[in-house]
Every structure is written in structure tokens, then in C-alpha cells.
Amino acid sequence: MLLLESDQRVCVEREIERLASFREWKVWAKSARTNHVHVVVTASQHSGKTVRDQIKANCTRVLREGWSQFADRSVWTVGGDWQCVNDEDELEQVILYVNEAQDRKDRDNQ
């Protein structure tokens, strides 16, 4: 298993923003971690599966273009979780989790 280094995580987050802008999606939060990525996005005309798969495909492309160790191997697991957010309170909680809770978990484990 390859873990994403800092510059690779930045590249993934930039690609999420680029894709969202191109598709006219609203990115509420994003957090590329060493071994997974969280994204909160509004893409009303697409299923969660479609959004997830497009993000994974585009981020795979930029990682493979930038780093040879990704060239001949899978970058992500098959599938991946996605959930629909149904109201503003839930959206606020999900954004908070993506932006802050992941970092708090890292600090708590040190």
C-alpha cells in the first residue's frame, strides 16, 4: 500500500477543486489524508456513485502523471463510501468532521 505524501495530497485536493469547477459542483470541504480522501460536494444532477467515481478517476490521473510509483498499480480501493446529506444541520456536521475532526483524531493519538 502506498500512502500519499504531503505534495500528493495537495495535488489531489487541487484536482478535486478543478473537477468541481469544470462540472459546476459546489465543494464544501475536502481533506486528502495519507490513506483516504473525504469530499463534501453538491452535485445535484449526478448520483453519489458517479461523483465518487469521477473524483477517483481524475485524482488517479494526476497522481499517475506526477509520480511514477502510481503508474502500474491501483491507487484507491474498489468502490468507496458515499452518503447523501439531507439537510443543512447534517451538512454542517459533515463539513466540520472533514475540516476538523480528522486532524483532532491525529492529535489525540500522539
mmCIF file of N, CA and C in Angstrom:
data_model
loop_
_atom_site.group_PDB
_atom_site.id
_atom_site.type_symbol
_atom_site.label_atom_id
_atom_site.label_comp_id
_atom_site.label_asym_id
_atom_site.label_seq_id
_atom_site.Cartn_x
_atom_site.Cartn_y
_atom_site.Cartn_z
ATOM 1 N N MET A 1 0.842 -1.185 0.000
ATOM 2 C CA MET A 1 0.000 0.000 0.000
ATOM 3 C C MET A 1 0.886 1.247 0.000
ATOM 4 N N LEU A 2 0.542 2.193 -0.865
ATOM 5 C CA LEU A 2 1.240 3.474 -0.895
ATOM 6 C C LEU A 2 0.445 4.499 -0.101
ATOM 7 N N LEU A 3 1.131 5.284 0.703
ATOM 8 C CA LEU A 3 0.492 6.387 1.413
ATOM 9 C C LEU A 3 0.788 7.676 0.660
ATOM 10 N N LEU A 4 -0.177 8.573 0.635
ATOM 11 C CA LEU A 4 0.006 9.852 -0.045
ATOM 12 C C LEU A 4 0.880 10.772 0.800
ATOM 13 N N GLU A 5 1.888 11.323 0.173
ATOM 14 C CA GLU A 5 2.744 12.307 0.827
ATOM 15 C C GLU A 5 2.075 13.673 0.736
ATOM 16 N N SER A 6 2.616 14.638 1.444
ATOM 17 C CA SER A 6 2.016 15.963 1.532
ATOM 18 C C SER A 6 1.765 16.581 0.156
ATOM 19 N N ASP A 7 2.763 16.575 -0.724
ATOM 20 C CA ASP A 7 2.587 17.186 -2.042
ATOM 21 C C ASP A 7 1.567 16.426 -2.884
ATOM 22 N N GLN A 8 1.459 15.139 -2.692
ATOM 23 C CA GLN A 8 0.461 14.349 -3.407
ATOM 24 C C GLN A 8 -0.954 14.660 -2.898
ATOM 25 N N ARG A 9 -1.082 14.863 -1.604
ATOM 26 C CA ARG A 9 -2.391 15.231 -1.033
ATOM 27 C C ARG A 9 -2.829 16.600 -1.549
ATOM 28 N N VAL A 10 -1.882 17.532 -1.645
ATOM 29 C CA VAL A 10 -2.196 18.858 -2.199
ATOM 30 C C VAL A 10 -2.666 18.716 -3.644
ATOM 31 N N CYS A 11 -1.985 17.891 -4.407
ATOM 32 C CA CYS A 11 -2.341 17.658 -5.810
ATOM 33 C C CYS A 11 -3.755 17.081 -5.917
ATOM 34 N N VAL A 12 -4.096 16.130 -5.077
ATOM 35 C CA VAL A 12 -5.431 15.531 -5.071
ATOM 36 C C VAL A 12 -6.484 16.596 -4.746
ATOM 37 N N GLU A 13 -6.233 17.408 -3.742
ATOM 38 C CA GLU A 13 -7.201 18.451 -3.381
ATOM 39 C C GLU A 13 -7.363 19.476 -4.498
ATOM 40 N N ARG A 14 -6.292 19.827 -5.166
ATOM 41 C CA ARG A 14 -6.392 20.755 -6.307
ATOM 42 C C ARG A 14 -7.217 20.158 -7.442
ATOM 43 N N GLU A 15 -7.018 18.867 -7.683
ATOM 44 C CA GLU A 15 -7.770 18.215 -8.752
ATOM 45 C C GLU A 15 -9.250 18.134 -8.403
ATOM 46 N N ILE A 16 -9.580 17.930 -7.153
ATOM 47 C CA ILE A 16 -10.981 17.943 -6.733
ATOM 48 C C ILE A 16 -11.597 19.302 -7.037
ATOM 49 N N GLU A 17 -10.899 20.368 -6.700
ATOM 50 C CA GLU A 17 -11.390 21.727 -6.978
ATOM 51 C C GLU A 17 -11.525 21.967 -8.481
ATOM 52 N N ARG A 18 -10.530 21.535 -9.259
ATOM 53 C CA ARG A 18 -10.566 21.735 -10.709
ATOM 54 C C ARG A 18 -11.750 20.995 -11.326
ATOM 55 N N LEU A 19 -11.921 19.735 -10.948
ATOM 56 C CA LEU A 19 -13.029 18.942 -11.476
ATOM 57 C C LEU A 19 -14.374 19.549 -11.080
ATOM 58 N N ALA A 20 -14.491 19.941 -9.836
ATOM 59 C CA ALA A 20 -15.753 20.531 -9.368
ATOM 60 C C ALA A 20 -16.066 21.819 -10.125
ATOM 61 N N SER A 21 -15.072 22.630 -10.358
ATOM 62 C CA SER A 21 -15.278 23.858 -11.127
ATOM 63 C C SER A 21 -15.728 23.527 -12.544
ATOM 64 N N PHE A 22 -15.060 22.579 -13.175
ATOM 65 C CA PHE A 22 -15.404 22.167 -14.535
ATOM 66 C C PHE A 22 -16.831 21.620 -14.604
ATOM 67 N N ARG A 23 -17.216 20.820 -13.625
ATOM 68 C CA ARG A 23 -18.549 20.199 -13.602
ATOM 69 C C ARG A 23 -19.619 21.107 -12.993
ATOM 70 N N GLU A 24 -19.190 22.256 -12.474
ATOM 71 C CA GLU A 24 -20.087 23.199 -11.793
ATOM 72 C C GLU A 24 -20.718 22.577 -10.546
ATOM 73 N N TRP A 25 -19.871 21.865 -9.786
ATOM 74 C CA TRP A 25 -20.258 21.325 -8.490
ATOM 75 C C TRP A 25 -19.774 22.283 -7.415
ATOM 76 N N LYS A 26 -20.420 22.249 -6.283
ATOM 77 C CA LYS A 26 -20.024 23.070 -5.130
ATOM 78 C C LYS A 26 -19.244 22.192 -4.149
ATOM 79 N N VAL A 27 -17.975 22.530 -3.909
ATOM 80 C CA VAL A 27 -17.175 21.824 -2.912
ATOM 81 C C VAL A 27 -17.327 22.545 -1.578
ATOM 82 N N TRP A 28 -17.824 21.832 -0.597
ATOM 83 C CA TRP A 28 -17.999 22.388 0.746
ATOM 84 C C TRP A 28 -16.772 22.116 1.613
ATOM 85 N N ALA A 29 -16.165 20.963 1.416
ATOM 86 C CA ALA A 29 -14.981 20.591 2.202
ATOM 87 C C ALA A 29 -14.258 19.468 1.470
ATOM 88 N N LYS A 30 -12.949 19.405 1.689
ATOM 89 C CA LYS A 30 -12.146 18.324 1.137
ATOM 90 C C LYS A 30 -10.957 18.111 2.060
ATOM 91 N N SER A 31 -10.543 16.861 2.171
ATOM 92 C CA SER A 31 -9.392 16.556 3.004
ATOM 93 C C SER A 31 -8.748 15.283 2.490
ATOM 94 N N ALA A 32 -7.633 15.440 1.811
ATOM 95 C CA ALA A 32 -6.863 14.290 1.359
ATOM 96 C C ALA A 32 -5.952 13.882 2.504
ATOM 97 N N ARG A 33 -6.132 12.665 2.968
ATOM 98 C CA ARG A 33 -5.324 12.126 4.058
ATOM 99 C C ARG A 33 -4.242 11.220 3.454
ATOM 100 N N THR A 34 -3.438 10.615 4.270
ATOM 101 C CA THR A 34 -2.396 9.741 3.742
ATOM 102 C C THR A 34 -2.967 8.501 3.073
ATOM 103 N N ASN A 35 -4.109 8.010 3.565
ATOM 104 C CA ASN A 35 -4.635 6.753 3.034
ATOM 105 C C ASN A 35 -6.108 6.801 2.625
ATOM 106 N N HIS A 36 -6.699 7.982 2.592
ATOM 107 C CA HIS A 36 -8.075 8.138 2.131
ATOM 108 C C HIS A 36 -8.369 9.616 1.891
ATOM 109 N N VAL A 37 -9.517 9.883 1.274
ATOM 110 C CA VAL A 37 -9.907 11.255 0.954
ATOM 111 C C VAL A 37 -11.356 11.448 1.359
ATOM 112 N N HIS A 38 -11.640 12.599 1.987
ATOM 113 C CA HIS A 38 -13.013 12.999 2.271
ATOM 114 C C HIS A 38 -13.355 14.189 1.385
ATOM 115 N N VAL A 39 -14.550 14.179 0.798
ATOM 116 C CA VAL A 39 -15.021 15.293 -0.014
ATOM 117 C C VAL A 39 -16.503 15.501 0.293
ATOM 118 N N VAL A 40 -16.873 16.748 0.515
ATOM 119 C CA VAL A 40 -18.285 17.113 0.649
ATOM 120 C C VAL A 40 -18.596 18.014 -0.529
ATOM 121 N N VAL A 41 -19.501 17.562 -1.388
ATOM 122 C CA VAL A 41 -19.758 18.263 -2.632
ATOM 123 C C VAL A 41 -21.251 18.223 -2.943
ATOM 124 N N THR A 42 -21.757 19.296 -3.518
ATOM 125 C CA THR A 42 -23.102 19.308 -4.075
ATOM 126 C C THR A 42 -22.972 19.116 -5.582
ATOM 127 N N ALA A 43 -23.586 18.051 -6.062
ATOM 128 C CA ALA A 43 -23.586 17.729 -7.494
ATOM 129 C C ALA A 43 -24.970 17.177 -7.807
ATOM 130 N N SER A 44 -25.949 18.040 -7.787
ATOM 131 C CA SER A 44 -27.359 17.644 -7.798
ATOM 132 C C SER A 44 -27.773 16.787 -8.980
ATOM 133 N N GLN A 45 -27.140 16.925 -10.106
ATOM 134 C CA GLN A 45 -27.552 16.198 -11.305
ATOM 135 C C GLN A 45 -26.889 14.827 -11.435
ATOM 136 N N HIS A 46 -26.121 14.412 -10.422
ATOM 137 C CA HIS A 46 -25.364 13.163 -10.506
ATOM 138 C C HIS A 46 -25.574 12.321 -9.257
ATOM 139 N N SER A 47 -25.469 11.027 -9.414
ATOM 140 C CA SER A 47 -25.536 10.131 -8.263
ATOM 141 C C SER A 47 -24.235 10.231 -7.470
ATOM 142 N N GLY A 48 -24.300 9.847 -6.208
ATOM 143 C CA GLY A 48 -23.097 9.818 -5.388
ATOM 144 C C GLY A 48 -22.035 8.912 -5.970
ATOM 145 N N LYS A 49 -22.445 7.787 -6.515
ATOM 146 C CA LYS A 49 -21.509 6.845 -7.130
ATOM 147 C C LYS A 49 -20.790 7.493 -8.311
ATOM 148 N N THR A 50 -21.518 8.221 -9.145
ATOM 149 C CA THR A 50 -20.910 8.891 -10.296
ATOM 150 C C THR A 50 -19.907 9.936 -9.846
ATOM 151 N N VAL A 51 -20.277 10.740 -8.856
ATOM 152 C CA VAL A 51 -19.377 11.776 -8.342
ATOM 153 C C VAL A 51 -18.114 11.131 -7.773
ATOM 154 N N ARG A 52 -18.308 10.113 -6.936
ATOM 155 C CA ARG A 52 -17.163 9.405 -6.357
ATOM 156 C C ARG A 52 -16.244 8.866 -7.451
ATOM 157 N N ASP A 53 -16.821 8.205 -8.433
ATOM 158 C CA ASP A 53 -16.009 7.584 -9.487
ATOM 159 C C ASP A 53 -15.278 8.619 -10.334
ATOM 160 N N GLN A 54 -15.909 9.755 -10.604
ATOM 161 C CA GLN A 54 -15.228 10.801 -11.375
ATOM 162 C C GLN A 54 -14.082 11.425 -10.572
ATOM 163 N N ILE A 55 -14.300 11.638 -9.289
ATOM 164 C CA ILE A 55 -13.227 12.186 -8.446
ATOM 165 C C ILE A 55 -12.063 11.205 -8.396
ATOM 166 N N LYS A 56 -12.361 9.932 -8.166
ATOM 167 C CA LYS A 56 -11.296 8.927 -8.102
ATOM 168 C C LYS A 56 -10.527 8.849 -9.421
ATOM 169 N N ALA A 57 -11.240 8.835 -10.541
ATOM 170 C CA ALA A 57 -10.580 8.725 -11.848
ATOM 171 C C ALA A 57 -9.677 9.919 -12.123
ATOM 172 N N ASN A 58 -10.160 11.114 -11.844
ATOM 173 C CA ASN A 58 -9.366 12.314 -12.122
ATOM 174 C C ASN A 58 -8.172 12.426 -11.181
ATOM 175 N N CYS A 59 -8.366 12.087 -9.920
ATOM 176 C CA CYS A 59 -7.245 12.138 -8.975
ATOM 177 C C CYS A 59 -6.213 11.058 -9.296
ATOM 178 N N THR A 60 -6.659 9.899 -9.758
ATOM 179 C CA THR A 60 -5.732 8.856 -10.202
ATOM 180 C C THR A 60 -4.886 9.369 -11.353
ATOM 181 N N ARG A 61 -5.527 10.026 -12.317
ATOM 182 C CA ARG A 61 -4.798 10.547 -13.477
ATOM 183 C C ARG A 61 -3.698 11.511 -13.059
ATOM 184 N N VAL A 62 -4.010 12.462 -12.183
ATOM 185 C CA VAL A 62 -2.984 13.444 -11.810
ATOM 186 C C VAL A 62 -1.879 12.811 -10.972
ATOM 187 N N LEU A 63 -2.211 11.840 -10.152
ATOM 188 C CA LEU A 63 -1.160 11.155 -9.392
ATOM 189 C C LEU A 63 -0.249 10.367 -10.329
ATOM 190 N N ARG A 64 -0.831 9.707 -11.306
ATOM 191 C CA ARG A 64 -0.014 8.939 -12.254
ATOM 192 C C ARG A 64 0.831 9.845 -13.132
ATOM 193 N N GLU A 65 0.309 11.008 -13.488
ATOM 194 C CA GLU A 65 1.088 11.958 -14.288
ATOM 195 C C GLU A 65 2.261 12.528 -13.494
ATOM 196 N N GLY A 66 2.075 12.673 -12.196
ATOM 197 C CA GLY A 66 3.097 13.330 -11.381
ATOM 198 C C GLY A 66 4.076 12.420 -10.684
ATOM 199 N N TRP A 67 3.693 11.150 -10.455
ATOM 200 C CA TRP A 67 4.528 10.253 -9.662
ATOM 201 C C TRP A 67 4.519 8.858 -10.278
ATOM 202 N N SER A 68 5.677 8.400 -10.672
ATOM 203 C CA SER A 68 5.783 7.119 -11.376
ATOM 204 C C SER A 68 5.359 5.925 -10.527
ATOM 205 N N GLN A 69 5.432 6.024 -9.201
ATOM 206 C CA GLN A 69 5.064 4.874 -8.383
ATOM 207 C C GLN A 69 3.576 4.518 -8.489
ATOM 208 N N PHE A 70 2.767 5.415 -9.048
ATOM 209 C CA PHE A 70 1.341 5.142 -9.223
ATOM 210 C C PHE A 70 1.018 4.602 -10.618
ATOM 211 N N ALA A 71 2.015 4.509 -11.491
ATOM 212 C CA ALA A 71 1.773 4.206 -12.907
ATOM 213 C C ALA A 71 1.122 2.852 -13.140
ATOM 214 N N ASP A 72 1.582 1.823 -12.525
ATOM 215 C CA ASP A 72 1.117 0.472 -12.846
ATOM 216 C C ASP A 72 0.413 -0.212 -11.687
ATOM 217 N N ARG A 73 -0.275 0.550 -10.860
ATOM 218 C CA ARG A 73 -0.940 -0.047 -9.703
ATOM 219 C C ARG A 73 -2.218 0.703 -9.396
ATOM 220 N N SER A 74 -3.084 0.059 -8.669
ATOM 221 C CA SER A 74 -4.304 0.718 -8.220
ATOM 222 C C SER A 74 -3.933 1.793 -7.212
ATOM 223 N N VAL A 75 -4.628 2.903 -7.289
ATOM 224 C CA VAL A 75 -4.383 3.999 -6.350
ATOM 225 C C VAL A 75 -5.370 3.918 -5.190
ATOM 226 N N TRP A 76 -6.609 3.582 -5.476
ATOM 227 C CA TRP A 76 -7.680 3.567 -4.475
ATOM 228 C C TRP A 76 -8.243 2.156 -4.347
ATOM 229 N N THR A 77 -8.982 1.933 -3.293
ATOM 230 C CA THR A 77 -9.697 0.669 -3.161
ATOM 231 C C THR A 77 -10.846 0.643 -4.161
ATOM 232 N N VAL A 78 -11.372 -0.527 -4.408
ATOM 233 C CA VAL A 78 -12.544 -0.657 -5.269
ATOM 234 C C VAL A 78 -13.731 -0.063 -4.531
ATOM 235 N N GLY A 79 -14.527 0.715 -5.241
ATOM 236 C CA GLY A 79 -15.696 1.345 -4.614
ATOM 237 C C GLY A 79 -15.287 2.485 -3.713
ATOM 238 N N GLY A 80 -15.825 2.493 -2.539
ATOM 239 C CA GLY A 80 -15.604 3.571 -1.582
ATOM 240 C C GLY A 80 -16.948 4.064 -1.086
ATOM 241 N N ASP A 81 -16.963 4.567 0.119
ATOM 242 C CA ASP A 81 -18.224 5.025 0.716
ATOM 243 C C ASP A 81 -18.646 6.369 0.162
ATOM 244 N N TRP A 82 -19.938 6.560 0.069
ATOM 245 C CA TRP A 82 -20.516 7.868 -0.198
ATOM 246 C C TRP A 82 -21.873 7.910 0.486
ATOM 247 N N GLN A 83 -22.255 9.097 0.892
ATOM 248 C CA GLN A 83 -23.525 9.284 1.585
ATOM 249 C C GLN A 83 -24.174 10.563 1.104
ATOM 250 N N CYS A 84 -25.494 10.560 1.089
ATOM 251 C CA CYS A 84 -26.239 11.782 0.788
ATOM 252 C C CYS A 84 -26.480 12.540 2.086
ATOM 253 N N VAL A 85 -26.366 13.842 2.008
ATOM 254 C CA VAL A 85 -26.655 14.724 3.135
ATOM 255 C C VAL A 85 -28.009 15.349 2.861
ATOM 256 N N ASN A 86 -28.895 15.297 3.847
ATOM 257 C CA ASN A 86 -30.290 15.633 3.588
ATOM 258 C C ASN A 86 -30.768 16.966 4.129
ATOM 259 N N ASP A 87 -29.991 17.610 4.987
ATOM 260 C CA ASP A 87 -30.434 18.908 5.485
ATOM 261 C C ASP A 87 -29.212 19.739 5.894
ATOM 262 N N GLU A 88 -29.453 20.999 6.205
ATOM 263 C CA GLU A 88 -28.342 21.914 6.498
ATOM 264 C C GLU A 88 -27.611 21.559 7.787
ATOM 265 N N ASP A 89 -28.324 21.064 8.799
ATOM 266 C CA ASP A 89 -27.656 20.674 10.039
ATOM 267 C C ASP A 89 -26.690 19.517 9.789
ATOM 268 N N GLU A 90 -27.140 18.548 9.022
ATOM 269 C CA GLU A 90 -26.278 17.423 8.688
ATOM 270 C C GLU A 90 -25.093 17.882 7.852
ATOM 271 N N LEU A 91 -25.320 18.779 6.900
ATOM 272 C CA LEU A 91 -24.240 19.324 6.083
ATOM 273 C C LEU A 91 -23.203 20.006 6.968
ATOM 274 N N GLU A 92 -23.653 20.793 7.911
ATOM 275 C CA GLU A 92 -22.738 21.488 8.826
ATOM 276 C C GLU A 92 -21.883 20.488 9.611
ATOM 277 N N GLN A 93 -22.489 19.413 10.075
ATOM 278 C CA GLN A 93 -21.752 18.403 10.838
ATOM 279 C C GLN A 93 -20.725 17.670 9.974
ATOM 280 N N VAL A 94 -21.096 17.364 8.746
ATOM 281 C CA VAL A 94 -20.179 16.667 7.837
ATOM 282 C C VAL A 94 -18.997 17.572 7.486
ATOM 283 N N ILE A 95 -19.262 18.824 7.213
ATOM 284 C CA ILE A 95 -18.185 19.774 6.907
ATOM 285 C C ILE A 95 -17.242 19.901 8.099
ATOM 286 N N LEU A 96 -17.789 20.014 9.289
ATOM 287 C CA LEU A 96 -16.977 20.107 10.499
ATOM 288 C C LEU A 96 -16.100 18.868 10.656
ATOM 289 N N TYR A 97 -16.670 17.706 10.433
ATOM 290 C CA TYR A 97 -15.905 16.467 10.536
ATOM 291 C C TYR A 97 -14.741 16.458 9.544
ATOM 292 N N VAL A 98 -15.018 16.788 8.295
ATOM 293 C CA VAL A 98 -13.969 16.753 7.271
ATOM 294 C C VAL A 98 -12.889 17.784 7.560
ATOM 295 N N ASN A 99 -13.284 18.982 7.961
ATOM 296 C CA ASN A 99 -12.315 20.060 8.163
ATOM 297 C C ASN A 99 -11.548 19.978 9.473
ATOM 298 N N GLU A 100 -12.163 19.399 10.523
ATOM 299 C CA GLU A 100 -11.535 19.474 11.839
ATOM 300 C C GLU A 100 -11.373 18.146 12.558
ATOM 301 N N ALA A 101 -12.341 17.270 12.485
ATOM 302 C CA ALA A 101 -12.306 16.052 13.305
ATOM 303 C C ALA A 101 -11.156 15.132 12.929
ATOM 304 N N GLN A 102 -10.832 15.025 11.655
ATOM 305 C CA GLN A 102 -9.734 14.165 11.246
ATOM 306 C C GLN A 102 -8.419 14.625 11.873
ATOM 307 N N ASP A 103 -8.180 15.920 11.899
ATOM 308 C CA ASP A 103 -6.955 16.437 12.499
ATOM 309 C C ASP A 103 -6.952 16.235 14.005
ATOM 310 N N ARG A 104 -8.081 16.386 14.655
ATOM 311 C CA ARG A 104 -8.171 16.164 16.105
ATOM 312 C C ARG A 104 -7.864 14.700 16.427
ATOM 313 N N LYS A 105 -8.350 13.782 15.596
ATOM 314 C CA LYS A 105 -8.072 12.377 15.828
ATOM 315 C C LYS A 105 -6.566 12.121 15.783
ATOM 316 N N ASP A 106 -5.870 12.755 14.838
ATOM 317 C CA ASP A 106 -4.421 12.596 14.742
ATOM 318 C C ASP A 106 -3.732 13.125 16.001
ATOM 319 N N ARG A 107 -4.159 14.255 16.506
ATOM 320 C CA ARG A 107 -3.559 14.836 17.717
ATOM 321 C C ARG A 107 -3.851 13.976 18.926
ATOM 322 N N ASP A 108 -5.068 13.417 18.996
ATOM 323 C CA ASP A 108 -5.441 12.597 20.145
ATOM 324 C C ASP A 108 -4.632 11.313 20.215
ATOM 325 N N ASN A 109 -4.143 10.830 19.080
ATOM 326 C CA ASN A 109 -3.398 9.575 19.053
ATOM 327 C C ASN A 109 -1.904 9.758 19.262
ATOM 328 N N GLN A 110 -1.442 10.973 19.443
ATOM 329 C CA GLN A 110 0.001 11.209 19.608
ATOM 330 C C GLN A 110 0.409 11.074 21.060
#
